[in-house]
XYZ file of C-alpha atoms in Angstrom:
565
model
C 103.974 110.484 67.112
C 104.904 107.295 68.935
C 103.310 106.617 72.570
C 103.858 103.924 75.071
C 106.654 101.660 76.941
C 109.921 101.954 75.342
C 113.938 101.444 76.017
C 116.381 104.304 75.395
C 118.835 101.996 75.143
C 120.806 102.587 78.701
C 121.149 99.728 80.707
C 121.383 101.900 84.291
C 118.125 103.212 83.809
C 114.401 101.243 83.821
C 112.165 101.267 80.445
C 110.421 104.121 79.732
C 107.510 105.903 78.168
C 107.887 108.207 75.204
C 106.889 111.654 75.354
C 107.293 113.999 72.421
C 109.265 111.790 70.877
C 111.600 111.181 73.449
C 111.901 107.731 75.069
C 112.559 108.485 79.104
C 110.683 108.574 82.654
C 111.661 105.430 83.539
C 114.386 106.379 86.066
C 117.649 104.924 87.612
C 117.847 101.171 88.291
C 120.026 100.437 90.951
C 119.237 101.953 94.253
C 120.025 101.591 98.069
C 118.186 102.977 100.873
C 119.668 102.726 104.207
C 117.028 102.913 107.240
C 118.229 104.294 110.697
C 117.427 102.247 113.414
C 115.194 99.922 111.567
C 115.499 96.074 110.853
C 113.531 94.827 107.422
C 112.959 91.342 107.316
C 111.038 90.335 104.094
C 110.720 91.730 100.319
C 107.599 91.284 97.634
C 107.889 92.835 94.335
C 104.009 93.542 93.319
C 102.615 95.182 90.124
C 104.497 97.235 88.262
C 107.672 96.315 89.894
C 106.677 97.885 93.291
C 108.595 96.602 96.152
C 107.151 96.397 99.204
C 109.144 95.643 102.870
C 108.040 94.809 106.127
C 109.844 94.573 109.311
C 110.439 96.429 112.693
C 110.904 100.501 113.205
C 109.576 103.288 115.756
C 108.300 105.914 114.021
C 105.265 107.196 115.731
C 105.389 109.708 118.759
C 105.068 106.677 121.686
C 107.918 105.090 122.274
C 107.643 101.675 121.061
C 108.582 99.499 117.946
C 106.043 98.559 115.692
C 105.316 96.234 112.552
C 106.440 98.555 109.564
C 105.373 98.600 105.609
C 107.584 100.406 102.843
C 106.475 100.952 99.442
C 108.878 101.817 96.256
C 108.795 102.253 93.197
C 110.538 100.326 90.244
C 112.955 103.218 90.523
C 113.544 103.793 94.059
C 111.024 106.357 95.484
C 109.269 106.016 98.115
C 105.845 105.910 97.414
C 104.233 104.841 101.290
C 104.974 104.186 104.983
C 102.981 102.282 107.574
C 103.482 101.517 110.600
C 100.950 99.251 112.576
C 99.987 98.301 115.695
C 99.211 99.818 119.610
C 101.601 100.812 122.410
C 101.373 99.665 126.237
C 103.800 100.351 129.073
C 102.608 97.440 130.471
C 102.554 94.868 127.831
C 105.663 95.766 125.548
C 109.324 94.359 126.664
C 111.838 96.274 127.032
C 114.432 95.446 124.332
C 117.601 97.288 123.950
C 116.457 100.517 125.298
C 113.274 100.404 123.482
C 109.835 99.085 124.279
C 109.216 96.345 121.330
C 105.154 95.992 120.972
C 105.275 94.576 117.031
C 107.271 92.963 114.483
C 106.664 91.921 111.073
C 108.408 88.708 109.633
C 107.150 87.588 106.454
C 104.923 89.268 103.486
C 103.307 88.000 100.545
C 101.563 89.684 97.721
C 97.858 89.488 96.966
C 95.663 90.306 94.028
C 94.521 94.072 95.635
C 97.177 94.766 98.347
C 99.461 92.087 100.668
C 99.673 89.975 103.819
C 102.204 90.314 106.173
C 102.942 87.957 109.675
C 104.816 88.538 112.413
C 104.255 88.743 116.340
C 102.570 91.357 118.662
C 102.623 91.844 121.815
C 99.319 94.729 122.520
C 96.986 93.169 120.140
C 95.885 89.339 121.519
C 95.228 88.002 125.027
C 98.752 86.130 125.758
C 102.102 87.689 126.555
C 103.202 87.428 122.955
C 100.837 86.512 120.034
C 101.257 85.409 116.211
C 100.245 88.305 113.850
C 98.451 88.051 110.107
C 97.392 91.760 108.667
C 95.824 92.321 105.421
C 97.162 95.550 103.998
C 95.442 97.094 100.878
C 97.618 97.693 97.844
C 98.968 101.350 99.919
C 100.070 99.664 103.199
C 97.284 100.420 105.509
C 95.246 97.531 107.708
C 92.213 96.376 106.196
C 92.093 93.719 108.981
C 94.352 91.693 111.366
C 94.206 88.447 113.586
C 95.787 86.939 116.446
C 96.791 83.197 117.383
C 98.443 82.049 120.458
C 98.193 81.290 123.870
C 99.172 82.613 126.912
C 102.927 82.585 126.413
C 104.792 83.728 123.510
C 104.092 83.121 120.018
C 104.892 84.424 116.410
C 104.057 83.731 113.383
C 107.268 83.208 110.698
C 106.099 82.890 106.660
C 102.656 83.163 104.874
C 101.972 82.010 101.074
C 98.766 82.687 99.091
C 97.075 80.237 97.058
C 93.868 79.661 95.418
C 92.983 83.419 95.031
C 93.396 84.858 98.647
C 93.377 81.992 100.612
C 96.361 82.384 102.647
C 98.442 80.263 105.030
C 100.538 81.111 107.812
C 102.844 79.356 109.939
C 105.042 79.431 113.149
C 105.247 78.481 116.795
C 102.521 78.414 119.891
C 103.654 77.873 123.553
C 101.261 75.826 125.222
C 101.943 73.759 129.175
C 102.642 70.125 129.349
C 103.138 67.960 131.859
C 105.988 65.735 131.597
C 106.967 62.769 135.246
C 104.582 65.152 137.185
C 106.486 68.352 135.912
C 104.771 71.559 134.109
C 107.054 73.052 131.329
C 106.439 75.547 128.506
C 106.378 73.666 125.129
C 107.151 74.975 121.848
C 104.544 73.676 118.776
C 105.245 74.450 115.250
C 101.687 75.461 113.896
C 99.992 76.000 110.635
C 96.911 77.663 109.746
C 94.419 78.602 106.546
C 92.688 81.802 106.672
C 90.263 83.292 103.522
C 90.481 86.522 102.365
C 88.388 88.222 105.112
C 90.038 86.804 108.144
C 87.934 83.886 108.640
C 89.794 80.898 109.828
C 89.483 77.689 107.554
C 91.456 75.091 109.588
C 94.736 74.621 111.457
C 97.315 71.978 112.787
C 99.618 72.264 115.384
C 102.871 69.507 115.662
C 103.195 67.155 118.392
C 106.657 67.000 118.839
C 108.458 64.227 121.637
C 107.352 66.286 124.508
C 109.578 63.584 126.737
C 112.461 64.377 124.893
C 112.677 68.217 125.260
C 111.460 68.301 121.697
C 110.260 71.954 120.779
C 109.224 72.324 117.438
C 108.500 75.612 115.275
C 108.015 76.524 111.587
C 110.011 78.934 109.512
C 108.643 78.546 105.986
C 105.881 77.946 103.771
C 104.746 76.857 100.341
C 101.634 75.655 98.632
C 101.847 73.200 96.118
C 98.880 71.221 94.001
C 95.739 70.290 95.791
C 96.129 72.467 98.182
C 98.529 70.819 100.080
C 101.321 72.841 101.660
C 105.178 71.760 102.380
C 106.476 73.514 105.379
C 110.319 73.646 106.820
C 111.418 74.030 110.510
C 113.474 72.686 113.526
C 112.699 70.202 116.015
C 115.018 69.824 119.620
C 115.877 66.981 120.184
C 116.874 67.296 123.992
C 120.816 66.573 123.862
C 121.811 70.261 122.433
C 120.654 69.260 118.864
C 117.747 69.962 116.734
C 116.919 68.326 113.457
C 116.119 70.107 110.453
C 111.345 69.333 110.550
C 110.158 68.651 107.169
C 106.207 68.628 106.797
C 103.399 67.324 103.843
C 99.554 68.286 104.719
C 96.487 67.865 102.907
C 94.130 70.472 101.946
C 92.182 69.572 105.398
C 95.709 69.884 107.054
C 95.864 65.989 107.504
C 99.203 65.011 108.075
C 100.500 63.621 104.754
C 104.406 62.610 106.029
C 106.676 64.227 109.156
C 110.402 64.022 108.470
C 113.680 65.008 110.530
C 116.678 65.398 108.932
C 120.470 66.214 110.223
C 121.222 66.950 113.228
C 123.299 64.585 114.181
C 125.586 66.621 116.753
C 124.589 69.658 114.581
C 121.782 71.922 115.115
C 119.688 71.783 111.796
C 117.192 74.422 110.708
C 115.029 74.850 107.985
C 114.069 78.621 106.131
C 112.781 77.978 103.500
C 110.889 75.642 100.785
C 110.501 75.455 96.992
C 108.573 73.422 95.112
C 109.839 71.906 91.168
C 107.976 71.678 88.220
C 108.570 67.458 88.919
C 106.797 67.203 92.310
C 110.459 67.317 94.221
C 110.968 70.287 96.098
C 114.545 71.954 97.150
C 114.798 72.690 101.087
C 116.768 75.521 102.369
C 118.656 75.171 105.998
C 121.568 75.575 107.653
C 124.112 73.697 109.782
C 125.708 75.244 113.048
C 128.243 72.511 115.063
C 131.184 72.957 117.583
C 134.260 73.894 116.339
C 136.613 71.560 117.525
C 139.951 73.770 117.570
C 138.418 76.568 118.566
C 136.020 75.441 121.841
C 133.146 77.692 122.665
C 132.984 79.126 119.271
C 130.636 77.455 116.080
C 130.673 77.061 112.424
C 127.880 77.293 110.204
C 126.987 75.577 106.313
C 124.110 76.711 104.335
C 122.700 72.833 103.153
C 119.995 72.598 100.226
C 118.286 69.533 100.049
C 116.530 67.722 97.283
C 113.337 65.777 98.099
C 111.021 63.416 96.282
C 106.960 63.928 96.864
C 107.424 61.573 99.953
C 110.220 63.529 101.528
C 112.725 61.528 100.246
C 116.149 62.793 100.231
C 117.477 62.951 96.704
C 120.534 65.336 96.975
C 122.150 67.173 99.166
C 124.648 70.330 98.646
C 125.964 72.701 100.728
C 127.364 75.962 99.856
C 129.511 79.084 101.917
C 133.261 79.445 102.866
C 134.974 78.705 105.856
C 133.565 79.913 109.099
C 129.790 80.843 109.267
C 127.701 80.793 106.146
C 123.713 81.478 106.610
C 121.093 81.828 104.106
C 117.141 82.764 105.203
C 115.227 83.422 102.014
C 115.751 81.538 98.605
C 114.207 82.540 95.395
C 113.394 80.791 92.148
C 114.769 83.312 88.948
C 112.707 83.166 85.874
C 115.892 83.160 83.840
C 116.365 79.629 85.575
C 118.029 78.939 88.490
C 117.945 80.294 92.120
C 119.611 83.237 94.294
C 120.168 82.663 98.329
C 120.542 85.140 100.468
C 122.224 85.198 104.153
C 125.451 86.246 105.589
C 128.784 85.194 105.513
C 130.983 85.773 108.590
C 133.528 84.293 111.398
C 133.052 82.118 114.339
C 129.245 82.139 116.047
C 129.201 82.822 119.665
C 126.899 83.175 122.067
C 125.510 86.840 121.121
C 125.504 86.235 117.806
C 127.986 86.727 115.030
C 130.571 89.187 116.096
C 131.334 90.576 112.017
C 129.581 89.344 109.503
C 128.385 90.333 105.811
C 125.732 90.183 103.749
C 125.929 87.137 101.389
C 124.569 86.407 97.900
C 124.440 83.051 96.469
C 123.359 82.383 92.679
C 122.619 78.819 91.970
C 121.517 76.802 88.244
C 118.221 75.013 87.493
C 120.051 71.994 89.099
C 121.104 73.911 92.819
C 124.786 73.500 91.671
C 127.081 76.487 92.343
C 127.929 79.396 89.831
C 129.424 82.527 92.090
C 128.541 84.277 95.664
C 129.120 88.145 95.811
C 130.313 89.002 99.477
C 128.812 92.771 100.853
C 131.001 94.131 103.321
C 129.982 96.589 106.164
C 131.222 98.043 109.301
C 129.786 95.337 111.372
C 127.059 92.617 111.168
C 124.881 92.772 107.945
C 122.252 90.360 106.821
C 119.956 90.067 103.832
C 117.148 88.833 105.397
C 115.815 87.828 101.818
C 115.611 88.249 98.388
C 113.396 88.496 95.311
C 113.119 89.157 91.696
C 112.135 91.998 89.559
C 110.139 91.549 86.328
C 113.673 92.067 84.241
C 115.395 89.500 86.081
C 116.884 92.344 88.606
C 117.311 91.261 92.300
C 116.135 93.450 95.218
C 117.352 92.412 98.645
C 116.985 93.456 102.301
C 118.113 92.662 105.665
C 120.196 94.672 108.645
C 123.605 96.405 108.116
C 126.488 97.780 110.257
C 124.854 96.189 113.426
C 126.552 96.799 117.316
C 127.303 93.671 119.442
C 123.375 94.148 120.744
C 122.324 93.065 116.579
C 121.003 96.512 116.487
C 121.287 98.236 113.235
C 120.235 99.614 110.218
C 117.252 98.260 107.320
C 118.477 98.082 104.142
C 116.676 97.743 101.172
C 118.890 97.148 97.747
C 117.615 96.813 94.280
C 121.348 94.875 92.594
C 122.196 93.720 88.934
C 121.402 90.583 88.108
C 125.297 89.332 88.784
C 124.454 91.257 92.393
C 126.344 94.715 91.710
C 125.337 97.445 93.222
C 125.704 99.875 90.819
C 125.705 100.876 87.238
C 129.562 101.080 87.263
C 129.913 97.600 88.829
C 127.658 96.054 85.930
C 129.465 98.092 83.466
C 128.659 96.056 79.904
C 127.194 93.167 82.284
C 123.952 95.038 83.024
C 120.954 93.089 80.955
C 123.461 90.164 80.382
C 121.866 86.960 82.316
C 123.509 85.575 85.313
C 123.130 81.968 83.673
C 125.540 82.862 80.331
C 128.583 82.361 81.635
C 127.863 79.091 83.518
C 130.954 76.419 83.057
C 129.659 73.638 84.944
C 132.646 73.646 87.239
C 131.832 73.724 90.761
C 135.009 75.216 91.877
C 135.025 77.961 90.088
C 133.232 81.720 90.255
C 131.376 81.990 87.038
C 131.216 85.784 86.330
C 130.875 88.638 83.901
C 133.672 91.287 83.237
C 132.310 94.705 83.496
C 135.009 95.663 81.505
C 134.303 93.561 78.345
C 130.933 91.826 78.678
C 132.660 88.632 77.972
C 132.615 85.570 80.571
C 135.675 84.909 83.352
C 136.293 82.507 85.370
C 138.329 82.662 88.784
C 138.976 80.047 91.717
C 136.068 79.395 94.318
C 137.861 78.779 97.666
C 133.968 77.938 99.757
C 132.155 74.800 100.146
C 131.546 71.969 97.280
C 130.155 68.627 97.122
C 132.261 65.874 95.889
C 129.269 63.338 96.383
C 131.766 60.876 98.001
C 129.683 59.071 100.305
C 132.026 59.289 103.072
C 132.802 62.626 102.963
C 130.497 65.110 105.082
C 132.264 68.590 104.310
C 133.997 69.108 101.064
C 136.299 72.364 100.483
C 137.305 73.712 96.932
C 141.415 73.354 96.754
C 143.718 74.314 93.253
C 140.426 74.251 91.383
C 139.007 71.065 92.508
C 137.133 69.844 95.464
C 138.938 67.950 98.453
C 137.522 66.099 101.274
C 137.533 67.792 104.248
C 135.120 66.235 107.298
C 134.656 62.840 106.753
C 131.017 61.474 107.331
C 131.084 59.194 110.439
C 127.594 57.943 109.809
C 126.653 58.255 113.468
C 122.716 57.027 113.467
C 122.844 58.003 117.108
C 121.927 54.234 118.344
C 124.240 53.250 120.699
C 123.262 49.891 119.926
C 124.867 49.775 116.563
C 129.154 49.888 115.441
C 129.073 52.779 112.875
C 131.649 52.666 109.657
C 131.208 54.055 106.240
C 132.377 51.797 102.946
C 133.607 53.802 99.989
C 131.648 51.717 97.719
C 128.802 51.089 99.885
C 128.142 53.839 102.092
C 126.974 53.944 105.681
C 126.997 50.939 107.760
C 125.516 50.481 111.447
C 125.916 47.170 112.492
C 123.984 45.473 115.223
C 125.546 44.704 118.475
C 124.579 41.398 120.003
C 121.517 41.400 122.699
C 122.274 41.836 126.242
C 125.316 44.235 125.503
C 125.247 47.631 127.541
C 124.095 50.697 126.060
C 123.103 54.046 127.167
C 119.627 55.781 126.403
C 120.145 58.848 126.434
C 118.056 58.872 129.969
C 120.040 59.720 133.203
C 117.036 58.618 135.225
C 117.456 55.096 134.363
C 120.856 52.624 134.275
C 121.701 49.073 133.116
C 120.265 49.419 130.383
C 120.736 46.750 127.251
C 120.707 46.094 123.861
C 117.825 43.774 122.252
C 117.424 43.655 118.974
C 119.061 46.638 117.590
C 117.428 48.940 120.611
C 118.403 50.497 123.916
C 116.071 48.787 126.262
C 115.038 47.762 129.682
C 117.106 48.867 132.665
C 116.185 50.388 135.996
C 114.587 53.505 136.863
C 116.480 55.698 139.372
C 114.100 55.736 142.340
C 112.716 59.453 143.824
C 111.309 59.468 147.215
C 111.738 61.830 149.732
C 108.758 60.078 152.371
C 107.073 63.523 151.513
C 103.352 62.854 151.208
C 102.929 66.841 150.369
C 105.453 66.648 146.987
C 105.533 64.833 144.000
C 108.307 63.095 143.674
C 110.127 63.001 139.614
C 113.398 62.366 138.343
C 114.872 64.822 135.294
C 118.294 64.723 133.830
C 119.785 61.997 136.676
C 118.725 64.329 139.148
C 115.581 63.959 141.392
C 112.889 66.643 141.875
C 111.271 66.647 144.456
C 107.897 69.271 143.355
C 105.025 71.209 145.504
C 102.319 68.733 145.417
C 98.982 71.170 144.637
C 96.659 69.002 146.324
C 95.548 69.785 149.839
């Protein structure tokens, strides 16, 4: 009689083994679990299909919120829970009602268990310190490790490479002195660490300290030679921050630095990819003012294509009208990519006020083929996403949360099209997510349950038209139409800005000697000269107070404590 892995044919329920001649065992295959009070933040899918989560809960009898580790099955059951770090009245902030003492961020799957990053605020010698715990292959600590100074710091994203070599990366708060004046600055960092713990080598960014510019790193990726690519922000001092693009060695030499976007936009990059062709596909998003409705934002998710010197190639951006995010993007083996985010209404201040979880499935070449919209109660997120070994897709994030972004964890294993359920796929389930793929960007390229065969129904989101003078694109009647046009503002007020249909972008010089502004209130007539903002005179700070030191910040003077005796 037969033994072994088998299929009994059902496409709601995983392979099998066979067992007296009967092919079953393998159990259902689309699951949800809903965790109260919790918030899960990143998804691996190890051996065997086992999906492991890590994120934020309080489970143990003191009060506080720790770094916390799930472990499923293929099928749903829950096969382990961790929860990790110490508790301290003194040290953990208050946070909603709740003393928060550890978080975890980011997890990545190693070849006997899995490393997970995140911040802590009981385990290192600062206020708030970046976190990397190895976890053996049932969730518990096999070791951990601080970085960080005094202030606060986390760590974002970790990728594995080489064996266990692993390499985390995120933001340290150091103090700089800037015109006589001690501020907290923000440094995007990146370190190496082997399997045991032991630190290999590090870099930390120097952003334009002078021009407010904190800096911090969301995601990571290795790529050959051990160099890594890592994505970020920078701020650039005026209410903007531009998407920070990184190359570095395998000594963590700095192999290029690039900023991209924000220009009057605040640009940040999640996440990072790397193609089989040495370019690489960057994940961010795009938040600016909405003009007609003042105080409130709007938000594009933007994937760019770079060449192996951090080129721009392409750029596409993807969501519907209002505020589209995306965190987390993975690459499918059946080809292509999924994103996943949320989709909501305006951004204010606290956050967004209603807001779903979003899906978007992208080809091999990042152009559009449907988004699948989950709705909730109140704000819901998929923090990320990732792949099963028969091209199913499990996802996690935050549902239902109140106006304090409090919620629930959610943890989803979906279809392959993103249903949630067996009914949903109907004759869809096992069909790839790349067969019905029309080319057309305006369109939602799906499967009918119903049939199994291929339909096609208007996209009403974001396309790219790749006219050059045309920043935001809309789908409209099946096609797309031009909707923000590009004003090629290269933020030199030395230059007259214009875009040509046929040319693109043009910033003309103005002649030397003209007026120009800076960008610094502390000094005036300033001119142009050759192409730059130049000269001028420094607004003078001097109160006749031997005992302060005397600055000028923002047009206004400050007149500081002078330490000295």
């Amino acid at each position: 009689m037969a033994s072994g892995p088998c299929d009994d044919g059902n496409p709601c329920t995983l392979a099998g083994g066979c067992e007296s001649g009967i092919c079953g065992g393998g159990g259902i295959r689309f699951w949800n679990k809903d965790l109260f009070g919790q918030a899960i933040n990143d998804v691996v899918v190890g051996s065997d299909d086992q999906v492991v989560v890590v994120g934020r809960a309080s489970l143990k009898k003191d009060p506080g919120v720790h770094l916390v580790v799930h472990g499923y099955s293929a099928s749903g059951q829950l096969l382990f829970t961790e929860q990790h770090g110490s508790y301290s009245k003194e040290k953990c902030p208050m946070d909603n009602g709740k003393p928060h003492c550890q978080e975890g961020t980011g997890i990545a799957a190693l070849s006997d268990g899995y490393v997970v990053v995140g911040s802590t605020y009981t385990e290192g010698n600062g206020n708030k310190d970046a976190l990397l715990m190895r976890l053996d292959a049932n969730g518990k600590k096999v070791w951990s490790k601080v970085f960080g100074n005094k202030w606060s710091d986390e760590a974002r994203d970790v990728a594995v490479f080489d064996g266990d070599t692993m390499a985390v990366c995120g933001r340290v708060i150091s103090e700089e002195k800037v015109g006589g004046v001690t501020n907290s600055v923000s440094k995007a960092f990146v370190a190496r660490v082997d399997g045991k713990g032991n630190l290999l080598g590090s870099l930390t960014d120097t952003p334009n300290i002078a021009l407010g510019g904190d800096s911090a790193f969301m995601g990571v990726k290795a790529i050959k030679s051990g160099h890594l690519l890592l994505v970020g922000t920078n701020e650039m001092g005026d209410n903007t921050q531009q998407l920070l693009l990184m190359r570095v060695d395998a000594q963590n030499k700095l192999v290029y630095r690039k900023l991209l976007g924000g220009k009057k936009s605040i640009d940040v990059g999640y996440d990072v990819q790397p193609m089989d062709n040495g370019t690489a596909l960057i994940l961010g998003v795009q938040t600016w003012s909405d003009e007609k409705a003042p105080g409130e934002l709007k938000a594009t998710i933007v994937l760019r294509t770079v060449d192996p010197k951090g080129q721009v190639l392409a750029e596409r951006r993807y969501g519907r009208d209002g505020v589209a995010l995306a965190e987390k993007m993975v690459r499918l083996s059946s080809g292509g990519f999924v994103l996943g985010g949320l989709l909501g209404g305006g951004l204010k201040s606290k956050g967004v006020d209603t807001a779903d979880a979003y899906l978007v499935r992208l080809d091999e070449k990042a152009e559009f083929l449907w988004d699948r919209v989950y709705p909730g109660k109140a704000r819901s997120v998929y923090h990320s996403v990732t792949e099963t070994s028969d091209g199913d897709l499990v996802a996690v994030g935050e549902i239902n949360a109140d106006k304090n972004l409090v919620g629930d964890g959610a943890v989803v294993r979906l279809g392959g099209w993103g249903n949630l359920s067996c009914k949903e796929s109907g004759k869809c389930a096992g069909k790839s997510s790349m067969s019905c793929k029309d080319g057309k960007e305006c369109s939602q390229d799906q499967c009918d349950p119903k049939t199994g065969a291929c339909m096609y129904t208007p996209f009403l989101g974001v396309c790219q038209d790749d006219q050059v003078c045309v920043v935001v694109s809309t789908c409209q009647q099946g096609s797309c139409q031009p909707k923000q046009a590009n004003t090629c503002d290269d933020q030199n007020t030395c230059t007259i800005d214009s875009c040509d249909v046929a040319k693109g972008c043009k910033n003309v010089l103005l002649a030397d000697k003209t007026p120009c502004d800076n960008g610094d209130a502390c000094v005036s007539q300033t001119v142009c000269s050759k192409g730059a903002c130049s000269g001028g005179v420094a607004k003078i700070c001097d109160d006749k107070n031997a005992c302060t030191v005397d600055s000028c910040k923002e047009g206004k003077c400050i007149y500081g404590l002078n330490a000295k005796d």
